[in-house]
Short mmCIF file of C-alpha atoms in Angstrom, two decimals:
data_model
loop_
_atom_site.label_atom_id
_atom_site.label_comp_id
_atom_site.label_asym_id
_atom_site.label_seq_id
_atom_site.Cartn_x
_atom_site.Cartn_y
_atom_site.Cartn_z
CA UNK A 177 44.13 18.38 -60.73
CA UNK A 178 47.10 16.36 -59.53
CA UNK A 179 47.73 18.91 -56.77
CA UNK A 180 44.07 18.83 -55.71
CA UNK A 181 44.00 15.04 -55.64
CA UNK A 182 47.27 14.98 -53.77
CA UNK A 183 45.84 17.39 -51.20
CA UNK A 184 42.73 15.21 -50.81
CA UNK A 185 44.94 12.20 -50.39
CA UNK A 186 46.89 13.91 -47.61
CA UNK A 187 43.60 14.80 -45.84
CA UNK A 188 42.32 11.26 -46.17
CA UNK A 189 45.55 9.83 -44.78
CA UNK A 190 45.51 12.13 -41.73
CA UNK A 191 44.95 10.53 -38.27
CA UNK A 192 41.73 12.54 -37.82
CA UNK A 193 40.08 11.06 -40.92
CA UNK A 194 37.53 8.25 -40.29
CA UNK A 195 38.88 4.82 -41.25
CA UNK A 196 36.02 4.38 -43.74
CA UNK A 197 37.23 7.25 -45.90
CA UNK A 198 40.67 5.97 -46.75
CA UNK A 199 41.41 2.41 -47.74
CA UNK A 200 44.59 1.40 -49.60
CA UNK A 201 43.87 -0.43 -52.84
CA UNK A 202 44.51 -4.13 -53.03
CA UNK A 203 46.15 -5.41 -56.19
CA UNK A 204 47.32 -3.32 -59.15
CA UNK A 205 46.34 0.33 -59.12
CA UNK A 206 43.95 1.29 -61.87
CA UNK A 207 42.94 4.77 -62.89
CA UNK A 208 44.59 6.25 -59.83
CA UNK A 209 46.52 9.41 -60.03
CA UNK A 210 50.05 9.31 -58.67
CA UNK A 211 52.29 12.02 -57.54
CA UNK A 212 55.98 11.36 -56.73
CA UNK A 213 55.28 7.67 -57.31
CA UNK A 214 52.59 7.45 -54.53
CA UNK A 215 49.06 6.28 -55.17
CA UNK A 216 45.97 8.22 -54.04
CA UNK A 217 43.97 5.63 -52.12
CA UNK A 218 40.46 7.04 -52.47
CA UNK A 219 39.22 5.21 -55.55
CA UNK A 220 36.34 3.84 -53.42
CA UNK A 221 35.35 7.34 -52.18
CA UNK A 222 32.37 7.82 -54.58
CA UNK A 223 30.63 4.81 -53.08
CA UNK A 224 31.23 6.18 -49.60
CA UNK A 225 29.85 9.59 -50.59
CA UNK A 226 26.75 7.94 -52.06
CA UNK A 227 26.27 6.04 -48.82
CA UNK A 228 26.60 9.27 -46.86
CA UNK A 229 24.07 11.00 -49.10
CA UNK A 230 21.59 8.23 -48.36
CA UNK A 231 22.28 8.54 -44.65
CA UNK A 232 21.66 12.31 -44.79
CA UNK A 233 18.29 11.69 -46.46
CA UNK A 234 17.47 9.09 -43.81
CA UNK A 235 18.52 11.64 -41.19
CA UNK A 236 15.71 13.92 -42.33
CA UNK A 237 13.20 11.07 -42.10
CA UNK A 238 14.45 10.20 -38.64
CA UNK A 239 14.16 13.84 -37.60
CA UNK A 240 10.57 13.95 -38.86
CA UNK A 241 9.68 10.78 -36.91
CA UNK A 242 11.26 12.10 -33.72
CA UNK A 243 9.33 15.33 -34.09
CA UNK A 244 6.05 13.37 -34.31
CA UNK A 245 7.01 11.37 -31.24
CA UNK A 246 7.90 14.56 -29.39
CA UNK A 247 4.53 16.13 -30.23
CA UNK A 248 2.78 13.07 -28.82
CA UNK A 249 4.79 12.85 -25.60
CA UNK A 250 5.59 16.51 -24.88
CA UNK A 251 3.19 18.65 -26.95
CA UNK A 252 3.74 21.66 -24.68
CA UNK A 253 7.35 22.04 -25.84
CA UNK A 254 8.02 24.74 -28.41
CA UNK A 255 8.64 23.82 -32.03
CA UNK A 256 12.12 22.76 -33.02
CA UNK A 257 13.88 25.74 -34.64
CA UNK A 258 15.46 23.33 -37.16
CA UNK A 259 12.06 22.39 -38.62
CA UNK A 260 12.24 25.16 -41.20
CA UNK A 261 15.83 24.35 -42.28
CA UNK A 262 16.82 21.88 -44.94
CA UNK A 263 20.02 20.68 -43.26
CA UNK A 264 19.56 18.42 -40.27
CA UNK A 265 22.37 17.76 -37.85
CA UNK A 266 22.84 14.94 -35.39
CA UNK A 267 22.75 17.55 -32.64
CA UNK A 268 19.17 18.39 -33.61
CA UNK A 269 18.12 14.79 -33.15
CA UNK A 270 19.99 14.55 -29.88
CA UNK A 271 18.18 17.67 -28.63
CA UNK A 272 14.78 16.08 -29.23
CA UNK A 273 15.80 12.79 -27.62
CA UNK A 274 17.20 14.61 -24.57
CA UNK A 275 13.97 16.58 -24.16
CA UNK A 276 11.90 13.37 -24.22
CA UNK A 277 14.21 11.63 -21.75
CA UNK A 278 14.13 14.61 -19.41
CA UNK A 279 10.33 14.61 -19.40
CA UNK A 280 10.25 10.87 -18.66
CA UNK A 281 12.71 11.32 -15.77
CA UNK A 282 10.59 14.15 -14.33
CA UNK A 283 7.50 11.96 -14.46
CA UNK A 284 9.32 9.19 -12.63
CA UNK A 285 10.44 11.61 -9.92
CA UNK A 286 7.00 13.17 -9.48
CA UNK A 287 5.25 9.81 -9.26
CA UNK A 288 4.49 7.04 -11.66
CA UNK A 289 1.20 6.95 -13.57
CA UNK A 290 -1.00 4.12 -12.21
CA UNK A 291 -1.11 1.11 -14.46
CA UNK A 292 -4.32 -0.38 -15.81
CA UNK A 293 -4.34 -3.27 -13.28
CA UNK A 294 -3.92 -0.76 -10.45
CA UNK A 295 -6.86 1.33 -11.69
CA UNK A 296 -9.02 -1.79 -12.06
CA UNK A 297 -8.13 -2.81 -8.50
CA UNK A 298 -9.14 0.64 -7.19
CA UNK A 299 -12.52 0.48 -8.95
CA UNK A 300 -13.12 -3.06 -7.72
CA UNK A 301 -12.30 -2.02 -4.14
CA UNK A 302 -14.75 0.90 -4.38
CA UNK A 303 -17.47 -1.49 -5.60
CA UNK A 304 -16.91 -3.77 -2.60
CA UNK A 305 -16.87 -0.93 -0.08
CA UNK A 306 -20.05 0.76 -1.31
CA UNK A 307 -21.94 -2.27 -2.66
CA UNK A 308 -21.89 -1.36 -6.35
CA UNK A 309 -22.76 -4.26 -8.64
CA UNK A 310 -21.76 -2.78 -12.02
CA UNK A 311 -19.35 -0.24 -13.46
CA UNK A 312 -22.30 1.91 -14.54
CA UNK A 313 -23.22 2.36 -10.89
CA UNK A 314 -19.80 3.59 -9.79
CA UNK A 315 -20.27 7.24 -10.75
CA UNK A 316 -23.80 7.58 -9.24
CA UNK A 317 -22.60 5.99 -6.01
CA UNK A 318 -19.57 8.32 -5.96
CA UNK A 319 -21.93 11.30 -6.23
CA UNK A 320 -24.13 9.86 -3.49
CA UNK A 321 -21.17 9.30 -1.17
CA UNK A 322 -19.92 12.81 -1.88
CA UNK A 323 -23.35 14.29 -1.05
CA UNK A 324 -23.71 12.29 2.16
CA UNK A 325 -20.20 13.21 3.21
CA UNK A 326 -21.01 16.89 2.72
CA UNK A 327 -24.17 16.57 4.82
CA UNK A 328 -22.33 14.77 7.62
CA UNK A 329 -19.53 17.33 7.56
CA UNK A 330 -22.01 20.20 7.89
CA UNK A 331 -23.89 18.41 10.71
CA UNK A 332 -20.69 17.78 12.65
CA UNK A 333 -19.60 21.38 12.16
CA UNK A 334 -22.95 22.63 13.54
CA UNK A 335 -22.76 20.26 16.51
CA UNK A 336 -19.25 21.47 17.32
CA UNK A 337 -20.53 25.04 17.37
CA UNK A 338 -23.68 24.27 19.41
CA UNK A 339 -21.78 22.21 21.98
CA UNK A 340 -18.93 24.76 22.04
CA UNK A 341 -16.37 22.09 21.16
CA UNK A 342 -13.11 22.60 19.33
CA UNK A 343 -13.31 21.92 15.60
CA UNK A 344 -10.67 19.21 16.00
CA UNK A 345 -12.77 17.24 18.52
CA UNK A 346 -13.40 13.69 17.25
CA UNK A 347 -16.95 12.36 16.63
CA UNK A 348 -16.74 10.19 19.77
CA UNK A 349 -16.41 13.31 21.91
CA UNK A 350 -19.44 14.85 20.20
CA UNK A 351 -21.50 11.72 20.93
CA UNK A 352 -20.39 11.65 24.58
CA UNK A 353 -21.31 15.32 25.02
CA UNK A 354 -24.78 14.79 23.52
CA UNK A 355 -25.28 11.77 25.81
CA UNK A 356 -24.39 13.83 28.87
CA UNK A 357 -26.87 16.52 27.84
CA UNK A 358 -29.61 13.91 27.45
CA UNK A 359 -28.87 12.56 30.93
CA UNK A 360 -29.07 16.06 32.41
CA UNK A 361 -32.41 16.71 30.68
CA UNK A 362 -33.85 13.40 31.88
CA UNK A 363 -32.78 14.12 35.44
CA UNK A 364 -34.43 17.55 35.33
CA UNK A 365 -37.68 16.08 34.00
CA UNK A 366 -37.74 13.50 36.79
CA UNK A 367 -37.17 16.16 39.42
CA UNK A 368 -39.95 18.32 37.99
CA UNK A 369 -42.40 15.40 38.03
CA UNK A 370 -41.45 14.60 41.61
CA UNK A 371 -41.99 18.20 42.66
CA UNK A 372 -45.33 18.35 40.84
CA UNK A 373 -46.67 15.17 42.46
CA UNK A 374 -45.06 15.84 45.81
CA UNK A 375 -43.23 12.53 46.04
CA UNK A 376 -39.69 11.29 45.82
CA UNK A 377 -40.00 7.63 44.75
CA UNK A 378 -41.50 5.73 41.83
CA UNK A 379 -44.02 3.76 43.92
CA UNK A 380 -45.44 6.95 45.39
CA UNK A 381 -45.67 8.48 41.92
CA UNK A 382 -47.57 5.44 40.67
CA UNK A 383 -49.93 5.59 43.67
CA UNK A 384 -50.61 9.29 43.10
CA UNK A 385 -51.38 8.66 39.44
CA UNK A 386 -53.80 5.88 40.38
CA UNK A 387 -55.57 8.19 42.84
CA UNK A 388 -55.90 10.90 40.22
CA UNK A 389 -57.16 8.38 37.68
CA UNK A 390 -59.90 7.29 40.10
CA UNK A 391 -60.85 10.82 41.12
CA UNK A 392 -60.88 12.86 37.93
CA UNK A 393 -63.37 10.93 35.75
CA UNK A 394 -66.28 11.22 38.31
CA UNK A 395 -65.30 14.82 39.04
CA UNK A 396 -65.33 15.66 35.36
CA UNK A 397 -68.78 14.04 34.95
CA UNK A 398 -70.11 16.03 37.91
CA UNK A 399 -68.83 19.30 36.48
CA UNK A 400 -70.38 18.56 33.09
CA UNK A 401 -73.76 17.85 34.73
CA UNK A 402 -73.59 21.11 36.70
CA UNK A 403 -72.80 23.11 33.58
CA UNK A 404 -75.79 21.59 31.83
CA UNK A 405 -78.21 22.09 34.78
CA UNK A 406 -77.13 25.67 35.40
CA UNK A 407 -77.07 26.40 31.66
CA UNK A 408 -73.58 27.89 31.81
CA UNK A 409 -70.40 27.11 29.91
CA UNK A 410 -67.64 28.46 32.15
CA UNK A 411 -66.36 26.84 35.34
CA UNK A 412 -65.97 30.25 37.00
CA UNK A 413 -69.76 30.82 36.68
CA UNK A 414 -70.73 27.73 38.70
CA UNK A 415 -70.39 29.29 42.19
CA UNK A 416 -72.28 32.53 41.31
CA UNK A 417 -75.08 30.44 39.75
CA UNK A 418 -75.39 28.24 42.87
CA UNK A 419 -75.50 31.28 45.12
CA UNK A 420 -78.35 32.72 43.07
CA UNK A 421 -80.36 29.54 43.69
CA UNK A 422 -80.39 30.07 47.46
#
């Protein structure tokens, strides 16, 4: 026993031993085993071992709490292989903490999650832009805006194809092209009317229309009377019917 205690004493006195393990007794030595007249300064060691036992039990509780935290923050990580073992090491706890810290650092690099005030500001800005009075109307208005946007996108795509414009042409170019087409059509209509009426100015066109307005009503009444007198219904039969009367 003396040899064993002496060996323990030599281990406790070594430079690698934690300071808490070995402490030289103060005052007279009681119940300490001596060898070669030297005391074995570990009479307080049972208290230290009891403290360590409590710390080991607390280590398990800490490991359990870290595992719960890990499941909340990084549930996609595989289970800790130490879960099924009774002995828990500090390295196991450090592994969990490192995994959580790594995930947090990755989130910071990829972009921070918007805070609640930022989200509220975005919703408020949407309400102002699209005249939404309540939060309940945000989703319906979003759907409406999405539908209208789809319709406008399809219309612009069709106009690009009809006008033979590049797909990257801005809306202003589409409007200008449509305006030019309208001008061309209007010019053609004016030319056709001028050719039909045989005139080249607006005053002459107005005069021609007035002459036709004065002429056609009496002419139409005359034709109707002839059709009734001759008892015919077709304009082409008027001349043959008049010839037969001679």
